[in-house]
Amino acid sequence: MNVLKIAAGEIGYSEQSDGTTRYGIWANDPQAQWCAEFICWCVSRADSIYDTDLLNNIYPYYTSRNVGRDWFIKKGRYVNRNGNIPDWGYQWYKDTGERITLNSYIPKSGDFMFLSYDGTFNTAHVALVEFVSGNSESGYIVNVIEGNNPDKVQRNQYPIDKSQILGYGTYSDNIATTMRAGNSGDSVSALQKQLYTLNYLGEGDISGFYGVKTANAVSEFQRTIPDKIINGIADITTQLVLNERYNQAVHYSANTWLVDD
C-alpha cells in the first residue's frame, strides 16, 4: 500500500525542540499534537506521488480529536472494537451477516487505529496499521506506524485486546451498522435509496439524515417481515431483508428491459 510506503519512509523523523514538525507546518499548525497530521500528510504525499485521490475520499483530512473517527462513521467504514457504536448500535459483516464482537475484527493494512486514554469514546491518538501478527491462540498483535508518541515517527505494537483501542477506520466496504433516528451519513443515504426503490420513501426524502420519515418508512417495511419487532430501527434483520428485496427489485427491473432478438 502506497500510504504505508510513505509512512515507513518517515520512520525516525523527530519533532524540533519547540514541537514543530513538517506535518504540523503542512496542516498550518506547526506545533500541533501531530499524530493525525502525520498520517494525513502521508496520504496526501501518496496522492501526489502515485496520482491517487485518497485524501477526503478513502481517508479523512483532519487535525482535531474525534473528527477522523466521526468521518469514518458517516462513511459507514468505522469498526468499534466491541462491535457496537454509541448512538448507532451493533455491527456485522455485510457478506456473511456475522456479528462483530469484542476484538473479533482483525484490522487491515492501511486501517486507521483510534485510541483513547481517558476511558471515554473520545479519540486521543491515531496510528496507521501496518500489519497484524500472531493468531487466535497466542493473541493478535497490531503493528502500526505512528507519529507523536511521544515525539517521533516510529513503529509500535499493540495487543488487539488493549483496552485503550477504540476502533478502526477502514477502506473496506464490508461493514454494516445498525442505524436509528438521529444518525446521518452515506450509509443512511444508501438505506434511504433502498427504501425509495421499494416505494417506502419519496425521492426527495433521500437526505442522508435518519429523521422521522425514515424511521416511519423502516417501521412500515418491518411490518412485512414475519415476527419482526416494529421499532423503526434498521437493525441486522431489517437490513438483511431490505438488501435482499432491493436486489430482487433491481434485478427484476433490469430483466424487464431485456429484449430477445
mmCIF file with all atom_site columns, N, CA and C in Angstrom, residues 227-260:
data_model
loop_
_atom_site.group_PDB
_atom_site.id
_atom_site.type_symbol
_atom_site.label_atom_id
_atom_site.label_alt_id
_atom_site.label_comp_id
_atom_site.label_asym_id
_atom_site.label_entity_id
_atom_site.label_seq_id
_atom_site.pdbx_PDB_ins_code
_atom_site.Cartn_x
_atom_site.Cartn_y
_atom_site.Cartn_z
_atom_site.occupancy
_atom_site.B_iso_or_equiv
_atom_site.pdbx_formal_charge
_atom_site.auth_seq_id
_atom_site.auth_comp_id
_atom_site.auth_asym_id
_atom_site.auth_atom_id
_atom_site.pdbx_PDB_model_num
ATOM 1   N N  . ASP A 1 227 ? -42.829 -11.866 12.310  1.00 0.00 ? 227 ASP A N  1
ATOM 2   C CA . ASP A 1 227 ? -42.349 -11.899 13.699  1.00 0.00 ? 227 ASP A CA 1
ATOM 3   C C  . ASP A 1 227 ? -41.329 -10.813 14.013  1.00 0.00 ? 227 ASP A C  1
ATOM 4   N N  . LYS A 1 228 ? -41.249 -9.802  13.192  1.00 0.00 ? 228 LYS A N  1
ATOM 5   C CA . LYS A 1 228 ? -40.268 -8.735  13.434  1.00 0.00 ? 228 LYS A CA 1
ATOM 6   C C  . LYS A 1 228 ? -40.836 -7.688  14.381  1.00 0.00 ? 228 LYS A C  1
ATOM 7   N N  . ILE A 1 229 ? -40.042 -7.283  15.364  1.00 0.00 ? 229 ILE A N  1
ATOM 8   C CA . ILE A 1 229 ? -40.426 -6.184  16.238  1.00 0.00 ? 229 ILE A CA 1
ATOM 9   C C  . ILE A 1 229 ? -40.427 -4.887  15.429  1.00 0.00 ? 229 ILE A C  1
ATOM 10  N N  . ILE A 1 230 ? -41.493 -4.120  15.543  1.00 0.00 ? 230 ILE A N  1
ATOM 11  C CA . ILE A 1 230 ? -41.630 -2.881  14.789  1.00 0.00 ? 230 ILE A CA 1
ATOM 12  C C  . ILE A 1 230 ? -41.111 -1.738  15.657  1.00 0.00 ? 230 ILE A C  1
ATOM 13  N N  . ASN A 1 231 ? -39.931 -1.226  15.311  1.00 0.00 ? 231 ASN A N  1
ATOM 14  C CA . ASN A 1 231 ? -39.350 -0.172  16.144  1.00 0.00 ? 231 ASN A CA 1
ATOM 15  C C  . ASN A 1 231 ? -38.707 0.964   15.344  1.00 0.00 ? 231 ASN A C  1
ATOM 16  N N  . GLY A 1 232 ? -38.715 0.875   14.021  1.00 0.00 ? 232 GLY A N  1
ATOM 17  C CA . GLY A 1 232 ? -38.141 1.940   13.210  1.00 0.00 ? 232 GLY A CA 1
ATOM 18  C C  . GLY A 1 232 ? -36.632 1.999   13.218  1.00 0.00 ? 232 GLY A C  1
ATOM 19  N N  . ILE A 1 233 ? -35.991 0.972   13.792  1.00 0.00 ? 233 ILE A N  1
ATOM 20  C CA . ILE A 1 233 ? -34.531 0.898   13.843  1.00 0.00 ? 233 ILE A CA 1
ATOM 21  C C  . ILE A 1 233 ? -34.051 -0.085  12.777  1.00 0.00 ? 233 ILE A C  1
ATOM 22  N N  . ALA A 1 234 ? -33.129 0.350   11.956  1.00 0.00 ? 234 ALA A N  1
ATOM 23  C CA . ALA A 1 234 ? -32.607 -0.514  10.886  1.00 0.00 ? 234 ALA A CA 1
ATOM 24  C C  . ALA A 1 234 ? -31.535 -1.431  11.451  1.00 0.00 ? 234 ALA A C  1
ATOM 25  N N  . ASP A 1 235 ? -31.981 -2.511  12.076  1.00 0.00 ? 235 ASP A N  1
ATOM 26  C CA . ASP A 1 235 ? -31.068 -3.472  12.695  1.00 0.00 ? 235 ASP A CA 1
ATOM 27  C C  . ASP A 1 235 ? -30.642 -4.520  11.674  1.00 0.00 ? 235 ASP A C  1
ATOM 28  N N  . ILE A 1 236 ? -29.961 -5.560  12.150  1.00 0.00 ? 236 ILE A N  1
ATOM 29  C CA . ILE A 1 236 ? -29.389 -6.544  11.233  1.00 0.00 ? 236 ILE A CA 1
ATOM 30  C C  . ILE A 1 236 ? -30.468 -7.259  10.423  1.00 0.00 ? 236 ILE A C  1
ATOM 31  N N  . THR A 1 237 ? -31.549 -7.694  11.073  1.00 0.00 ? 237 THR A N  1
ATOM 32  C CA . THR A 1 237 ? -32.608 -8.400  10.353  1.00 0.00 ? 237 THR A CA 1
ATOM 33  C C  . THR A 1 237 ? -33.243 -7.494  9.311   1.00 0.00 ? 237 THR A C  1
ATOM 34  N N  . THR A 1 238 ? -33.549 -6.275  9.720   1.00 0.00 ? 238 THR A N  1
ATOM 35  C CA . THR A 1 238 ? -34.169 -5.325  8.797   1.00 0.00 ? 238 THR A CA 1
ATOM 36  C C  . THR A 1 238 ? -33.284 -5.071  7.585   1.00 0.00 ? 238 THR A C  1
ATOM 37  N N  . GLN A 1 239 ? -32.011 -4.826  7.811   1.00 0.00 ? 239 GLN A N  1
ATOM 38  C CA . GLN A 1 239 ? -31.111 -4.509  6.694   1.00 0.00 ? 239 GLN A CA 1
ATOM 39  C C  . GLN A 1 239 ? -30.859 -5.707  5.792   1.00 0.00 ? 239 GLN A C  1
ATOM 40  N N  . LEU A 1 240 ? -30.740 -6.899  6.367   1.00 0.00 ? 240 LEU A N  1
ATOM 41  C CA . LEU A 1 240 ? -30.506 -8.077  5.531   1.00 0.00 ? 240 LEU A CA 1
ATOM 42  C C  . LEU A 1 240 ? -31.699 -8.355  4.624   1.00 0.00 ? 240 LEU A C  1
ATOM 43  N N  . VAL A 1 241 ? -32.916 -8.251  5.171   1.00 0.00 ? 241 VAL A N  1
ATOM 44  C CA . VAL A 1 241 ? -34.113 -8.474  4.360   1.00 0.00 ? 241 VAL A CA 1
ATOM 45  C C  . VAL A 1 241 ? -34.268 -7.351  3.336   1.00 0.00 ? 241 VAL A C  1
ATOM 46  N N  . LEU A 1 242 ? -33.999 -6.129  3.760   1.00 0.00 ? 242 LEU A N  1
ATOM 47  C CA . LEU A 1 242 ? -34.089 -4.994  2.839   1.00 0.00 ? 242 LEU A CA 1
ATOM 48  C C  . LEU A 1 242 ? -33.109 -5.149  1.680   1.00 0.00 ? 242 LEU A C  1
ATOM 49  N N  . ASN A 1 243 ? -31.892 -5.553  1.985   1.00 0.00 ? 243 ASN A N  1
ATOM 50  C CA . ASN A 1 243 ? -30.899 -5.768  0.924   1.00 0.00 ? 243 ASN A CA 1
ATOM 51  C C  . ASN A 1 243 ? -31.373 -6.824  -0.064  1.00 0.00 ? 243 ASN A C  1
ATOM 52  N N  . GLU A 1 244 ? -31.933 -7.905  0.460   1.00 0.00 ? 244 GLU A N  1
ATOM 53  C CA . GLU A 1 244 ? -32.400 -8.997  -0.402  1.00 0.00 ? 244 GLU A CA 1
ATOM 54  C C  . GLU A 1 244 ? -33.522 -8.516  -1.324  1.00 0.00 ? 244 GLU A C  1
ATOM 55  N N  . ARG A 1 245 ? -34.494 -7.830  -0.775  1.00 0.00 ? 245 ARG A N  1
ATOM 56  C CA . ARG A 1 245 ? -35.630 -7.378  -1.583  1.00 0.00 ? 245 ARG A CA 1
ATOM 57  C C  . ARG A 1 245 ? -35.223 -6.271  -2.552  1.00 0.00 ? 245 ARG A C  1
ATOM 58  N N  . TYR A 1 246 ? -34.315 -5.434  -2.131  1.00 0.00 ? 246 TYR A N  1
ATOM 59  C CA . TYR A 1 246 ? -33.811 -4.390  -3.027  1.00 0.00 ? 246 TYR A CA 1
ATOM 60  C C  . TYR A 1 246 ? -33.095 -5.018  -4.219  1.00 0.00 ? 246 TYR A C  1
ATOM 61  N N  . ASN A 1 247 ? -32.231 -5.990  -3.959  1.00 0.00 ? 247 ASN A N  1
ATOM 62  C CA . ASN A 1 247 ? -31.503 -6.657  -5.046  1.00 0.00 ? 247 ASN A CA 1
ATOM 63  C C  . ASN A 1 247 ? -32.459 -7.368  -5.993  1.00 0.00 ? 247 ASN A C  1
ATOM 64  N N  . GLN A 1 248 ? -33.506 -7.971  -5.433  1.00 0.00 ? 248 GLN A N  1
ATOM 65  C CA . GLN A 1 248 ? -34.503 -8.629  -6.274  1.00 0.00 ? 248 GLN A CA 1
ATOM 66  C C  . GLN A 1 248 ? -35.221 -7.608  -7.159  1.00 0.00 ? 248 GLN A C  1
ATOM 67  N N  . ALA A 1 249 ? -35.558 -6.467  -6.575  1.00 0.00 ? 249 ALA A N  1
ATOM 68  C CA . ALA A 1 249 ? -36.266 -5.432  -7.332  1.00 0.00 ? 249 ALA A CA 1
ATOM 69  C C  . ALA A 1 249 ? -35.399 -4.875  -8.453  1.00 0.00 ? 249 ALA A C  1
ATOM 70  N N  . VAL A 1 250 ? -34.131 -4.636  -8.155  1.00 0.00 ? 250 VAL A N  1
ATOM 71  C CA . VAL A 1 250 ? -33.220 -4.115  -9.173  1.00 0.00 ? 250 VAL A CA 1
ATOM 72  C C  . VAL A 1 250 ? -33.011 -5.141  -10.275 1.00 0.00 ? 250 VAL A C  1
ATOM 73  N N  . HIS A 1 251 ? -32.866 -6.420  -9.879  1.00 0.00 ? 251 HIS A N  1
ATOM 74  C CA . HIS A 1 251 ? -32.674 -7.487  -10.866 1.00 0.00 ? 251 HIS A CA 1
ATOM 75  C C  . HIS A 1 251 ? -33.907 -7.626  -11.752 1.00 0.00 ? 251 HIS A C  1
ATOM 76  N N  . TYR A 1 252 ? -35.105 -7.576  -11.142 1.00 0.00 ? 252 TYR A N  1
ATOM 77  C CA . TYR A 1 252 ? -36.342 -7.698  -11.911 1.00 0.00 ? 252 TYR A CA 1
ATOM 78  C C  . TYR A 1 252 ? -36.492 -6.521  -12.864 1.00 0.00 ? 252 TYR A C  1
ATOM 79  N N  . SER A 1 253 ? -36.188 -5.318  -12.366 1.00 0.00 ? 253 SER A N  1
ATOM 80  C CA . SER A 1 253 ? -36.306 -4.125  -13.202 1.00 0.00 ? 253 SER A CA 1
ATOM 81  C C  . SER A 1 253 ? -35.376 -4.199  -14.399 1.00 0.00 ? 253 SER A C  1
ATOM 82  N N  . ALA A 1 254 ? -34.170 -4.697  -14.174 1.00 0.00 ? 254 ALA A N  1
ATOM 83  C CA . ALA A 1 254 ? -33.211 -4.825  -15.276 1.00 0.00 ? 254 ALA A CA 1
ATOM 84  C C  . ALA A 1 254 ? -33.683 -5.851  -16.293 1.00 0.00 ? 254 ALA A C  1
ATOM 85  N N  . ASN A 1 255 ? -34.232 -6.971  -15.804 1.00 0.00 ? 255 ASN A N  1
ATOM 86  C CA . ASN A 1 255 ? -34.666 -8.037  -16.709 1.00 0.00 ? 255 ASN A CA 1
ATOM 87  C C  . ASN A 1 255 ? -35.874 -7.628  -17.545 1.00 0.00 ? 255 ASN A C  1
ATOM 88  N N  . THR A 1 256 ? -36.726 -6.745  -17.007 1.00 0.00 ? 256 THR A N  1
ATOM 89  C CA . THR A 1 256 ? -37.917 -6.359  -17.768 1.00 0.00 ? 256 THR A CA 1
ATOM 90  C C  . THR A 1 256 ? -37.563 -5.561  -19.016 1.00 0.00 ? 256 THR A C  1
ATOM 91  N N  . TRP A 1 257 ? -36.342 -5.037  -19.056 1.00 0.00 ? 257 TRP A N  1
ATOM 92  C CA . TRP A 1 257 ? -35.929 -4.252  -20.216 1.00 0.00 ? 257 TRP A CA 1
ATOM 93  C C  . TRP A 1 257 ? -35.102 -5.064  -21.207 1.00 0.00 ? 257 TRP A C  1
ATOM 94  N N  . LEU A 1 258 ? -34.896 -6.343  -20.907 1.00 0.00 ? 258 LEU A N  1
ATOM 95  C CA . LEU A 1 258 ? -34.164 -7.186  -21.839 1.00 0.00 ? 258 LEU A CA 1
ATOM 96  C C  . LEU A 1 258 ? -35.075 -7.598  -22.990 1.00 0.00 ? 258 LEU A C  1
ATOM 97  N N  . VAL A 1 259 ? -34.608 -7.464  -24.200 1.00 0.00 ? 259 VAL A N  1
ATOM 98  C CA . VAL A 1 259 ? -35.404 -7.807  -25.376 1.00 0.00 ? 259 VAL A CA 1
ATOM 99  C C  . VAL A 1 259 ? -34.658 -8.865  -26.177 1.00 0.00 ? 259 VAL A C  1
ATOM 100 N N  . ASP A 1 260 ? -35.325 -9.978  -26.435 1.00 0.00 ? 260 ASP A N  1
ATOM 101 C CA . ASP A 1 260 ? -34.714 -11.033 -27.243 1.00 0.00 ? 260 ASP A CA 1
ATOM 102 C C  . ASP A 1 260 ? -34.777 -10.654 -28.718 1.00 0.00 ? 260 ASP A C  1
#
